[in-house]
Short mmCIF file of C-alpha atoms in Angstrom, two decimals:
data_model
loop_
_atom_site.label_atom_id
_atom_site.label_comp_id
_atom_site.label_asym_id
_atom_site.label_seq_id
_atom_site.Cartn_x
_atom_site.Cartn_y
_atom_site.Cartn_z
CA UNK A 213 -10.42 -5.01 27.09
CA UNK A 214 -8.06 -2.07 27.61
CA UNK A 215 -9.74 1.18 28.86
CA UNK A 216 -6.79 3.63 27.72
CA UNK A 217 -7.64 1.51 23.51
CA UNK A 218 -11.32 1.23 23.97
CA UNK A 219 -11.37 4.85 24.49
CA UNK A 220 -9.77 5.68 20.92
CA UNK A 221 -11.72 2.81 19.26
CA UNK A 222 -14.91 5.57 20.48
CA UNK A 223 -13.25 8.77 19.34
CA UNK A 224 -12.22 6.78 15.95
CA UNK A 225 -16.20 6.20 15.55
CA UNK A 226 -17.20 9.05 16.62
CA UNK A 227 -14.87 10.50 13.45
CA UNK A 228 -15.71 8.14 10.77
CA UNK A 229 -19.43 8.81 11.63
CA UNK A 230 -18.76 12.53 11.43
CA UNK A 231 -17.07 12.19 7.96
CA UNK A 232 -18.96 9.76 6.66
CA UNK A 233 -18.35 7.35 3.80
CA UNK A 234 -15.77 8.71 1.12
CA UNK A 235 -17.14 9.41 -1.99
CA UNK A 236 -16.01 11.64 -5.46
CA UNK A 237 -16.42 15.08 -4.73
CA UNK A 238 -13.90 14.05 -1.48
CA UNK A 239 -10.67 15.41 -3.64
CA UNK A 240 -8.98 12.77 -2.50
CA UNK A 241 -11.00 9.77 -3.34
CA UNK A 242 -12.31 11.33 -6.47
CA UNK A 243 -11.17 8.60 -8.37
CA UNK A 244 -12.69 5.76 -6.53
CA UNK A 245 -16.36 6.86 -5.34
CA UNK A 246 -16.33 4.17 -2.17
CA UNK A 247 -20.06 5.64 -1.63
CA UNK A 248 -21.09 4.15 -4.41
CA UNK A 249 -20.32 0.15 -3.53
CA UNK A 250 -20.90 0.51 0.42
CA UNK A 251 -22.72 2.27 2.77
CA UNK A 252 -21.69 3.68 6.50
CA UNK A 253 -23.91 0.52 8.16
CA UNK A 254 -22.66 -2.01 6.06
CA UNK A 255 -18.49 -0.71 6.91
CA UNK A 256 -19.67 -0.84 10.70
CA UNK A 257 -21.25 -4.13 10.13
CA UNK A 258 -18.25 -5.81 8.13
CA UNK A 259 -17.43 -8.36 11.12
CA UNK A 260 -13.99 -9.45 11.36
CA UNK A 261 -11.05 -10.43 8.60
CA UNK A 262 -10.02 -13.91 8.69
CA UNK A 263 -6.26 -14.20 8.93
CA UNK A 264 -3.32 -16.44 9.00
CA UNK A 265 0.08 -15.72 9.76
CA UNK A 266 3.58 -17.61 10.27
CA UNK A 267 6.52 -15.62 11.92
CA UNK A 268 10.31 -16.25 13.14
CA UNK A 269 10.68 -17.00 16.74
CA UNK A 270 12.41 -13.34 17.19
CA UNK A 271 8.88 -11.87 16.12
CA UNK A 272 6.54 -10.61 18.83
CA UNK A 273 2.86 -11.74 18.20
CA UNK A 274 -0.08 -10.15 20.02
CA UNK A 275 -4.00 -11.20 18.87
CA UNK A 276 -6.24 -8.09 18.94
CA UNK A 277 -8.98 -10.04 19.46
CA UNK A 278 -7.33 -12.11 22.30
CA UNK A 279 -8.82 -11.60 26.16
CA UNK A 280 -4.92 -11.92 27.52
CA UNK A 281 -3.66 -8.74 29.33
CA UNK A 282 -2.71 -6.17 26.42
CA UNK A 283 1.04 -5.86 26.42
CA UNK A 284 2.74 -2.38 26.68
CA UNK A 285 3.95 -1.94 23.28
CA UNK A 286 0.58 -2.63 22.07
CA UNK A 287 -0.98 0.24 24.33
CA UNK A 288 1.61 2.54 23.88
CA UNK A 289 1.09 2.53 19.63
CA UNK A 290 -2.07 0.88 18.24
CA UNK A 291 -4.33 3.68 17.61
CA UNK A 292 -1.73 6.32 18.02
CA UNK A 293 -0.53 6.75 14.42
CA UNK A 294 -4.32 6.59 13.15
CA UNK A 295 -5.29 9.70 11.32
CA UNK A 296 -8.63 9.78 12.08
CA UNK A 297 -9.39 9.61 8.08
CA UNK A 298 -12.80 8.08 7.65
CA UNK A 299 -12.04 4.29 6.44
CA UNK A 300 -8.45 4.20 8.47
CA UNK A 301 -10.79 5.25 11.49
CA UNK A 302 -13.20 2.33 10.53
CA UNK A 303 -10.99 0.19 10.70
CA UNK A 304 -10.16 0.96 14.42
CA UNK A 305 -13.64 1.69 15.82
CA UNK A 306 -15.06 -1.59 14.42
CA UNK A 307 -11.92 -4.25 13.79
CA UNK A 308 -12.59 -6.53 16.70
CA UNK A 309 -9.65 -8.48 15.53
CA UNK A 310 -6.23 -8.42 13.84
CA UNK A 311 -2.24 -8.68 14.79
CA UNK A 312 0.38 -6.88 16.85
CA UNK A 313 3.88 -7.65 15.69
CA UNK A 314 6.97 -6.14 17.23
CA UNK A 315 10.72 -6.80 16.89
CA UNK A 316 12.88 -6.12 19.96
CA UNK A 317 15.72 -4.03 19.93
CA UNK A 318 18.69 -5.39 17.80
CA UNK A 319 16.56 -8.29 16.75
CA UNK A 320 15.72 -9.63 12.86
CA UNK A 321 12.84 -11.31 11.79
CA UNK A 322 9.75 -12.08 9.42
CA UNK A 323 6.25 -12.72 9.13
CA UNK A 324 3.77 -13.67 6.58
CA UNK A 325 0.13 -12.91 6.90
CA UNK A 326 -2.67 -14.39 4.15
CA UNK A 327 -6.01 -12.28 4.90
CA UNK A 328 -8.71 -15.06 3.17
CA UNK A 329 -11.89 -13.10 3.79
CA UNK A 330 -13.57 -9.81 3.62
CA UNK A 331 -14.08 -7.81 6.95
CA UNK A 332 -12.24 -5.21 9.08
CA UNK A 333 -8.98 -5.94 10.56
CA UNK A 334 -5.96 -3.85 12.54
CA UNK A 335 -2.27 -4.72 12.21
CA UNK A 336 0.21 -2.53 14.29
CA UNK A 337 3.68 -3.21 13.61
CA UNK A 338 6.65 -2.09 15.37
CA UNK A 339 10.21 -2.71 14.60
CA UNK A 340 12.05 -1.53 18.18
CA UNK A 341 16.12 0.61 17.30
CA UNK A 342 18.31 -1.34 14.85
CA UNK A 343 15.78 -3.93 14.78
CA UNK A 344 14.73 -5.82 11.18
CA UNK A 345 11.74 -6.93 10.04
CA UNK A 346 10.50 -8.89 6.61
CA UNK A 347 6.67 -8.58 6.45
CA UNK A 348 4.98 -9.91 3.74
CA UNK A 349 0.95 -9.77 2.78
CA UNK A 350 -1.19 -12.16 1.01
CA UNK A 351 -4.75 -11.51 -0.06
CA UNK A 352 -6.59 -14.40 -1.58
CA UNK A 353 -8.21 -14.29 -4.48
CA UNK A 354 -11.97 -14.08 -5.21
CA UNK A 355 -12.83 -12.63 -1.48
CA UNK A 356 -16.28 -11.50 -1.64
CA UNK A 357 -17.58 -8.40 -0.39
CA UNK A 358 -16.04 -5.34 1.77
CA UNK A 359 -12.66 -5.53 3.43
CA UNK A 360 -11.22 -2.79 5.25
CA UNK A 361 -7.37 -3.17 7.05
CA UNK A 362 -6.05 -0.37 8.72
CA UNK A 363 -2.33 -0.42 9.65
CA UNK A 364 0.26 1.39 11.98
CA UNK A 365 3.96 1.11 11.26
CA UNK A 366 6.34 2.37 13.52
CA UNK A 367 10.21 2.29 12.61
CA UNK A 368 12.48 3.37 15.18
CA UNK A 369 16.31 4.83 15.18
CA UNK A 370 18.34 2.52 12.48
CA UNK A 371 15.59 0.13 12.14
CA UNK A 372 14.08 -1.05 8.66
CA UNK A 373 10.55 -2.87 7.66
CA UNK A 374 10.88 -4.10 4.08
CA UNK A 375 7.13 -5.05 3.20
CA UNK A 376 5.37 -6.40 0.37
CA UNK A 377 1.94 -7.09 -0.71
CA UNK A 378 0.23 -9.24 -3.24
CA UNK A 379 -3.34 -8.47 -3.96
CA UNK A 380 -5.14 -11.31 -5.64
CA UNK A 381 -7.77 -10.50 -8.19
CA UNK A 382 -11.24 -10.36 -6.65
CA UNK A 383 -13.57 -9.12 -9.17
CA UNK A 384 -16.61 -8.79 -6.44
CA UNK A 385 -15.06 -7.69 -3.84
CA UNK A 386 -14.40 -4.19 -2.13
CA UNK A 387 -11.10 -3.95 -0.48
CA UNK A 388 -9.37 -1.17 1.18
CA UNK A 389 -5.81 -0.85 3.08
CA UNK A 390 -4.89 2.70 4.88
CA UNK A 391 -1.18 2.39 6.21
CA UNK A 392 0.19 5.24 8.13
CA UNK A 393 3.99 4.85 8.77
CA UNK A 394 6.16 6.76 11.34
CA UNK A 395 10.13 6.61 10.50
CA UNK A 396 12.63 7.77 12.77
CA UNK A 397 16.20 8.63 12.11
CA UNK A 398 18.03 6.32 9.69
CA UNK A 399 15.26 4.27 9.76
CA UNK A 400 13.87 2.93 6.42
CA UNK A 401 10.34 1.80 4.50
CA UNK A 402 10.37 -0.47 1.35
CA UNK A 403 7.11 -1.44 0.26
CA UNK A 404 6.52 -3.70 -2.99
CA UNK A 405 3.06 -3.89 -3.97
CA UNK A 406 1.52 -5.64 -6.85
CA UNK A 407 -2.42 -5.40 -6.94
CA UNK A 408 -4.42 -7.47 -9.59
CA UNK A 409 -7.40 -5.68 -8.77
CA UNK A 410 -11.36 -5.88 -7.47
CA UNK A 411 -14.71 -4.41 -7.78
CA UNK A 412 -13.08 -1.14 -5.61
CA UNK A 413 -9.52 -1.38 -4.24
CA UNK A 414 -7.80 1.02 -2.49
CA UNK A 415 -4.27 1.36 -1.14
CA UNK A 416 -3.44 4.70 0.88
CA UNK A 417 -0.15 5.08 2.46
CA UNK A 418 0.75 8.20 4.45
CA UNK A 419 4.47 8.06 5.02
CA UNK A 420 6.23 10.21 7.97
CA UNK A 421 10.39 10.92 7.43
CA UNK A 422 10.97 12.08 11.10
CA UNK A 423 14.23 11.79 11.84
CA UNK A 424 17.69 12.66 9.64
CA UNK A 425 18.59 10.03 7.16
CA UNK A 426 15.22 8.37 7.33
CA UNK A 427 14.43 6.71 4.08
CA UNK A 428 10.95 5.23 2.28
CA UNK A 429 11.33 3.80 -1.08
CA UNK A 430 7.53 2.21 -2.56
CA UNK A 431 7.64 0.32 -5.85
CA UNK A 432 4.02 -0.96 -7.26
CA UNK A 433 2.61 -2.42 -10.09
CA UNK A 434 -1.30 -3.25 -11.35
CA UNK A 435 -2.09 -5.30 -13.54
CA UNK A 436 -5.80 -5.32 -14.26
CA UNK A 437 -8.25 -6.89 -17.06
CA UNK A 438 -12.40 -6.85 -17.24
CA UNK A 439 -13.73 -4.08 -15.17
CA UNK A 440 -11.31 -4.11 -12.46
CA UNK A 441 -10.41 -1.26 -10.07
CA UNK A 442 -6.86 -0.33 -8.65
CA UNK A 443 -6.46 2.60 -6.56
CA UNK A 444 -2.67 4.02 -4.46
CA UNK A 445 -2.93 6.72 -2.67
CA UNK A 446 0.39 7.79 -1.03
CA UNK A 447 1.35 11.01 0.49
CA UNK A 448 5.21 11.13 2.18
CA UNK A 449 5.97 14.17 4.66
CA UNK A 450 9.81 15.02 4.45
CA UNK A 451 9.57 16.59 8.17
CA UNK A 452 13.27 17.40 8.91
CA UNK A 453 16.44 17.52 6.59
CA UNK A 454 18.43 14.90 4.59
CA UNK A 455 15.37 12.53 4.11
CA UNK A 456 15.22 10.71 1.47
CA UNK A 457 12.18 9.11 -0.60
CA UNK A 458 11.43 7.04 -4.10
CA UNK A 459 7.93 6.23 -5.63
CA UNK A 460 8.04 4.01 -8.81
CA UNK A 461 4.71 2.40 -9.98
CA UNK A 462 3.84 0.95 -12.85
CA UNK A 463 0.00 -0.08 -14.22
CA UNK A 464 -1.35 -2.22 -17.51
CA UNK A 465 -4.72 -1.73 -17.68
CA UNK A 466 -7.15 -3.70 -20.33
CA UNK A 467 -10.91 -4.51 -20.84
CA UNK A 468 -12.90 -1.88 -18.89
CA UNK A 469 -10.33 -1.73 -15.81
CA UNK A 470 -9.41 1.76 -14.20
CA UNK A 471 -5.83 2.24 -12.47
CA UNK A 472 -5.29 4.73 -10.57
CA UNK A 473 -1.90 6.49 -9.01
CA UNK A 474 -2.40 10.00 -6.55
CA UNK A 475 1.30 10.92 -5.00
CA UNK A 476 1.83 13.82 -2.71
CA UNK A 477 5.31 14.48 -1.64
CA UNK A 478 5.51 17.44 1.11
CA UNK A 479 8.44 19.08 2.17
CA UNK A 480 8.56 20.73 5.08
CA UNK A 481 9.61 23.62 6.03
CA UNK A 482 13.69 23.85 6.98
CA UNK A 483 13.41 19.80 6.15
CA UNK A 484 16.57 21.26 3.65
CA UNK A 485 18.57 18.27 1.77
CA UNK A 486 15.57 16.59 1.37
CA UNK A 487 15.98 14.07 -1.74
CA UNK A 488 12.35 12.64 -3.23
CA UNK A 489 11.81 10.56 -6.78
CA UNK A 490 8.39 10.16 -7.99
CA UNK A 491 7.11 8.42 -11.22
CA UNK A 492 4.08 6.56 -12.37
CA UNK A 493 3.67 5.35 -15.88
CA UNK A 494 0.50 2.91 -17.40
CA UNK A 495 -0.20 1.06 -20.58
CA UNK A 496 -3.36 1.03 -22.06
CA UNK A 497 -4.55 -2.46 -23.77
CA UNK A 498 -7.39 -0.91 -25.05
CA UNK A 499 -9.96 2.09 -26.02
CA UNK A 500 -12.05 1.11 -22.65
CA UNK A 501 -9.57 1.14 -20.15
CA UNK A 502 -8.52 4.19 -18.19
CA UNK A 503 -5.38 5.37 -16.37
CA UNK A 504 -5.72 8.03 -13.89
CA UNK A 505 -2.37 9.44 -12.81
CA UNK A 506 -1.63 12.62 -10.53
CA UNK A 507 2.15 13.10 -8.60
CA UNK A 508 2.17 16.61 -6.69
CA UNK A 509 4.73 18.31 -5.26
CA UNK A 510 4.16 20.37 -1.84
CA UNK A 511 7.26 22.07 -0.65
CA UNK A 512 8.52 24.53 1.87
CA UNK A 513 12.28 24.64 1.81
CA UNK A 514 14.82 25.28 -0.60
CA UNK A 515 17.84 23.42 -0.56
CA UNK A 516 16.51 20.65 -1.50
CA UNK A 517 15.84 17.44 -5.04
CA UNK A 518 12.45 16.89 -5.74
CA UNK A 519 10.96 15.43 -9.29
CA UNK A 520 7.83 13.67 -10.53
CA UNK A 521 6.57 12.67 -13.54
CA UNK A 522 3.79 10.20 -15.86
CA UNK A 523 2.99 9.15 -18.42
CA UNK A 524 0.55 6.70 -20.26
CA UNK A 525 0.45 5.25 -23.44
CA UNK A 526 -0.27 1.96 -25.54
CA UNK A 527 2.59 -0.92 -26.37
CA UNK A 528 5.21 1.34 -28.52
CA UNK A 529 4.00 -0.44 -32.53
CA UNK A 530 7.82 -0.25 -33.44
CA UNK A 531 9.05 -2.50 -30.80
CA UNK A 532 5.54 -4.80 -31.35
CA UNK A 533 6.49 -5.02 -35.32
CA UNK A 534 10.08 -5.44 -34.56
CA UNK A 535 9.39 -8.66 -32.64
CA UNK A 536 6.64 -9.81 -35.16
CA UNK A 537 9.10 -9.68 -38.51
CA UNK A 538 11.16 -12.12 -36.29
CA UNK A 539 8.21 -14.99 -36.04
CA UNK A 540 7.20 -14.31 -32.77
CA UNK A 541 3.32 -14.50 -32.33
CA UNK A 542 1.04 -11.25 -31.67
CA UNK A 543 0.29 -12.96 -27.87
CA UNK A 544 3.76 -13.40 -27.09
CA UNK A 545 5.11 -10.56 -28.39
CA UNK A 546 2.74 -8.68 -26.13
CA UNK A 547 3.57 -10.51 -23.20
CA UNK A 548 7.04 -9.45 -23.59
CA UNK A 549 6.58 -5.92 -24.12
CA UNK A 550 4.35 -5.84 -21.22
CA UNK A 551 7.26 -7.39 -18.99
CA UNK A 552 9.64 -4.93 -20.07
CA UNK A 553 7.75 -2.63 -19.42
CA UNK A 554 7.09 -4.21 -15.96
CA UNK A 555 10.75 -5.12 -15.35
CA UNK A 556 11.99 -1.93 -13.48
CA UNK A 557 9.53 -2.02 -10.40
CA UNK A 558 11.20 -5.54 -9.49
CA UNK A 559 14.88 -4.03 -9.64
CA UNK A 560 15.20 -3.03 -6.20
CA UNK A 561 13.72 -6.43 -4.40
CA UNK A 562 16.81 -7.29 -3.03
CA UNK A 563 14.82 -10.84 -0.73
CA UNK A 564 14.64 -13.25 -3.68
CA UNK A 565 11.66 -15.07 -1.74
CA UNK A 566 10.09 -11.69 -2.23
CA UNK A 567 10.92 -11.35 -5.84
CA UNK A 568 9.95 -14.89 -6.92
CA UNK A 569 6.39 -14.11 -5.18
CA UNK A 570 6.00 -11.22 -7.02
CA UNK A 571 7.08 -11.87 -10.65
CA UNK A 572 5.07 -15.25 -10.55
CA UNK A 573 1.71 -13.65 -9.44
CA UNK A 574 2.39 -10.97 -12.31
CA UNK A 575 3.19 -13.96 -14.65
CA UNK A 576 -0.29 -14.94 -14.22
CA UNK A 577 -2.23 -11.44 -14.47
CA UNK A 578 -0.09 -11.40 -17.64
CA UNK A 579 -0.82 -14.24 -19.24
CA UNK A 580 -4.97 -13.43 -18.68
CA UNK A 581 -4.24 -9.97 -20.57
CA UNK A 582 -2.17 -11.65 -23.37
#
């Protein structure tokens, strides 16, 4: 092992030990009381994710959990982004295992990971200037018990990560992913997440715009049924000037299921021409269900286009009796308003591999709420 990484795997334990587990009276995880489901020995004890991964030959693959010599790039970032938050710090004191990807300079390229089993796991990712990179995420259904990922992004000068993530529906299963993302100038983020949700899932994002003309755009949906749980936490720092940033996600919530949406956007101080988007919107199937849905708004300059909004409601009865006069069954019509209402969080997925991946796992959560 690597002294200079072994040393912040300590520090990281020594922090999560000093916080503690998460829990509701933590503002932000007051929405998803992680306390309740797991307890600080049974996080440290988690063992390690099982993973799988395929990647073009300009991709860079390191094994955390190999005994080879640790390669620069891996030294010089893994642990370095980590915020020392209690469950991203978990995830680096006690993943013994995981994946270092990197894209050289100039260089395009993809990968595809399919996690298959709870435990922790670490993924570093960096995408060197002008470089490319398609990353997408898998997570099988029905994984039993607690899974915690952490993950480092780092996006250099004119570089872009386009990244998406399908969360498979695993009713028993605890399952948390803290991202933390650096973005330098004219670099760019695009996440696409869809999340079908568990017992307790969590996806936190904290999103740095460091350099002029950097750029992250996240587009979500949820769609939950039973007693299902779907947390995203995001929080994007405009930290200089003409940054720009976009937030669209989209929840349908039935049965006893909870979805949840908390979006900070902080502008910094002198970061003027900053240019942020914000929205979250649910629909609620039924009395039981529950949409929890808080954009904020932190800023310090003033030159500069910020907006956020929600909003949650049931299927609109017009547009449900509308289809009905013209013979179309209660089931289906439902389905259809649901994928409208769906539609405009697929808009932007501009890799149609992407797109088909993500509209066919929502054509299945659909058709179990229909």
């Amino acid at each position: 092992m690597n002294a200079v990484l072994d040393a912040r795997r300590m520090k990281a334990a020594e922090a999560f030990r000093a916080s503690g587990v998460p829990h509701r009276r933590v503002e932000a995880w007051k929405y998803s009381d992680l306390r309740a489901v797991a307890n600080e020995s049974e996080i440290a004890e988690a063992g390690m994710v099982n993973w799988s991964l395929e990647k073009s030959d300009d991709v860079d693959l390191f094994d955390l959990a190999s005994a080879d010599v640790t390669p620069d790039w891996v030294k010089n970032h893994l642990g370095v982004l980590s915020r020392k938050a209690p469950m991203d710090a978990a995830s680096l004191a006690f993943a013994h295992g995981g994946f270092a990807l990197r894209i050289p300079k100039g260089r395009s390229g993809s990968a595809q990971v399919q996690f298959s089993s709870a435990g922790q796991g670490r993924i570093l990712i960096v995408v060197e200037d002008g470089g490319s990179l398609t990353y997408s995420e898998m997570n099988a259904e029905g994984v039993l018990g607690l899974q915690n990922i952490g993950a480092e992004f780092v996006i250099s000068t004119n570089a872009q990560l386009t990244h998406s993530r399908v969360m498979g529906e695993s009713a028993a299963a605890v399952q948390i992913e803290e991202i933390t993302v650096s973005v330098a100038r004219s670099g760019s983020y695009r996440l696409h997440n869809a999340n079908f949700g568990s017992r307790l899932s969590r996806t936190e994002l904290h999103i740095a715009l460091n350099g002029e003309d950097a750029e992250a755009h996240l587009f979500g949906v949820s769609v939950l049924g039973s007693d299902t749980h779907a947390d995203v936490t995001t929080h994007i720092a405009h930290l200089v000037g003409d940054t720009r940033s976009t937030q669209l996600f989209k929840h349908v919530a039935g049965g006893k299921s909870r979805a949840v949406y908390q979006g900070k956007i902080t502008v910094a101080k002198g970061a003027d021409g900053s240019d942020s988007q914000q929205t979250a919107k649910a629909l609620l199937l039924g009395e039981r269900a529950e949409a929890d849905l808080k954009p904020e708004l932190e800023i310090f300059a003033d030159d500069v286009k910020c907006a956020h909004g929600a909003a949650v409601g049931d299927l609109d009865a017009e547009s449900m009796f509308y289809l009905r006069t013209r013979g179309i069954p209660e089931a289906e019509a439902r389905g259809v308003l649901m994928r409208a209402f769906l539609e405009d969080a697929f808009t932007d997925v501009r890799d149609e591999s992407i797109r088909v991946q993500l509209l066919s796992a929502v054509e299945v959560a659909l058709g179990k709420l229909s």
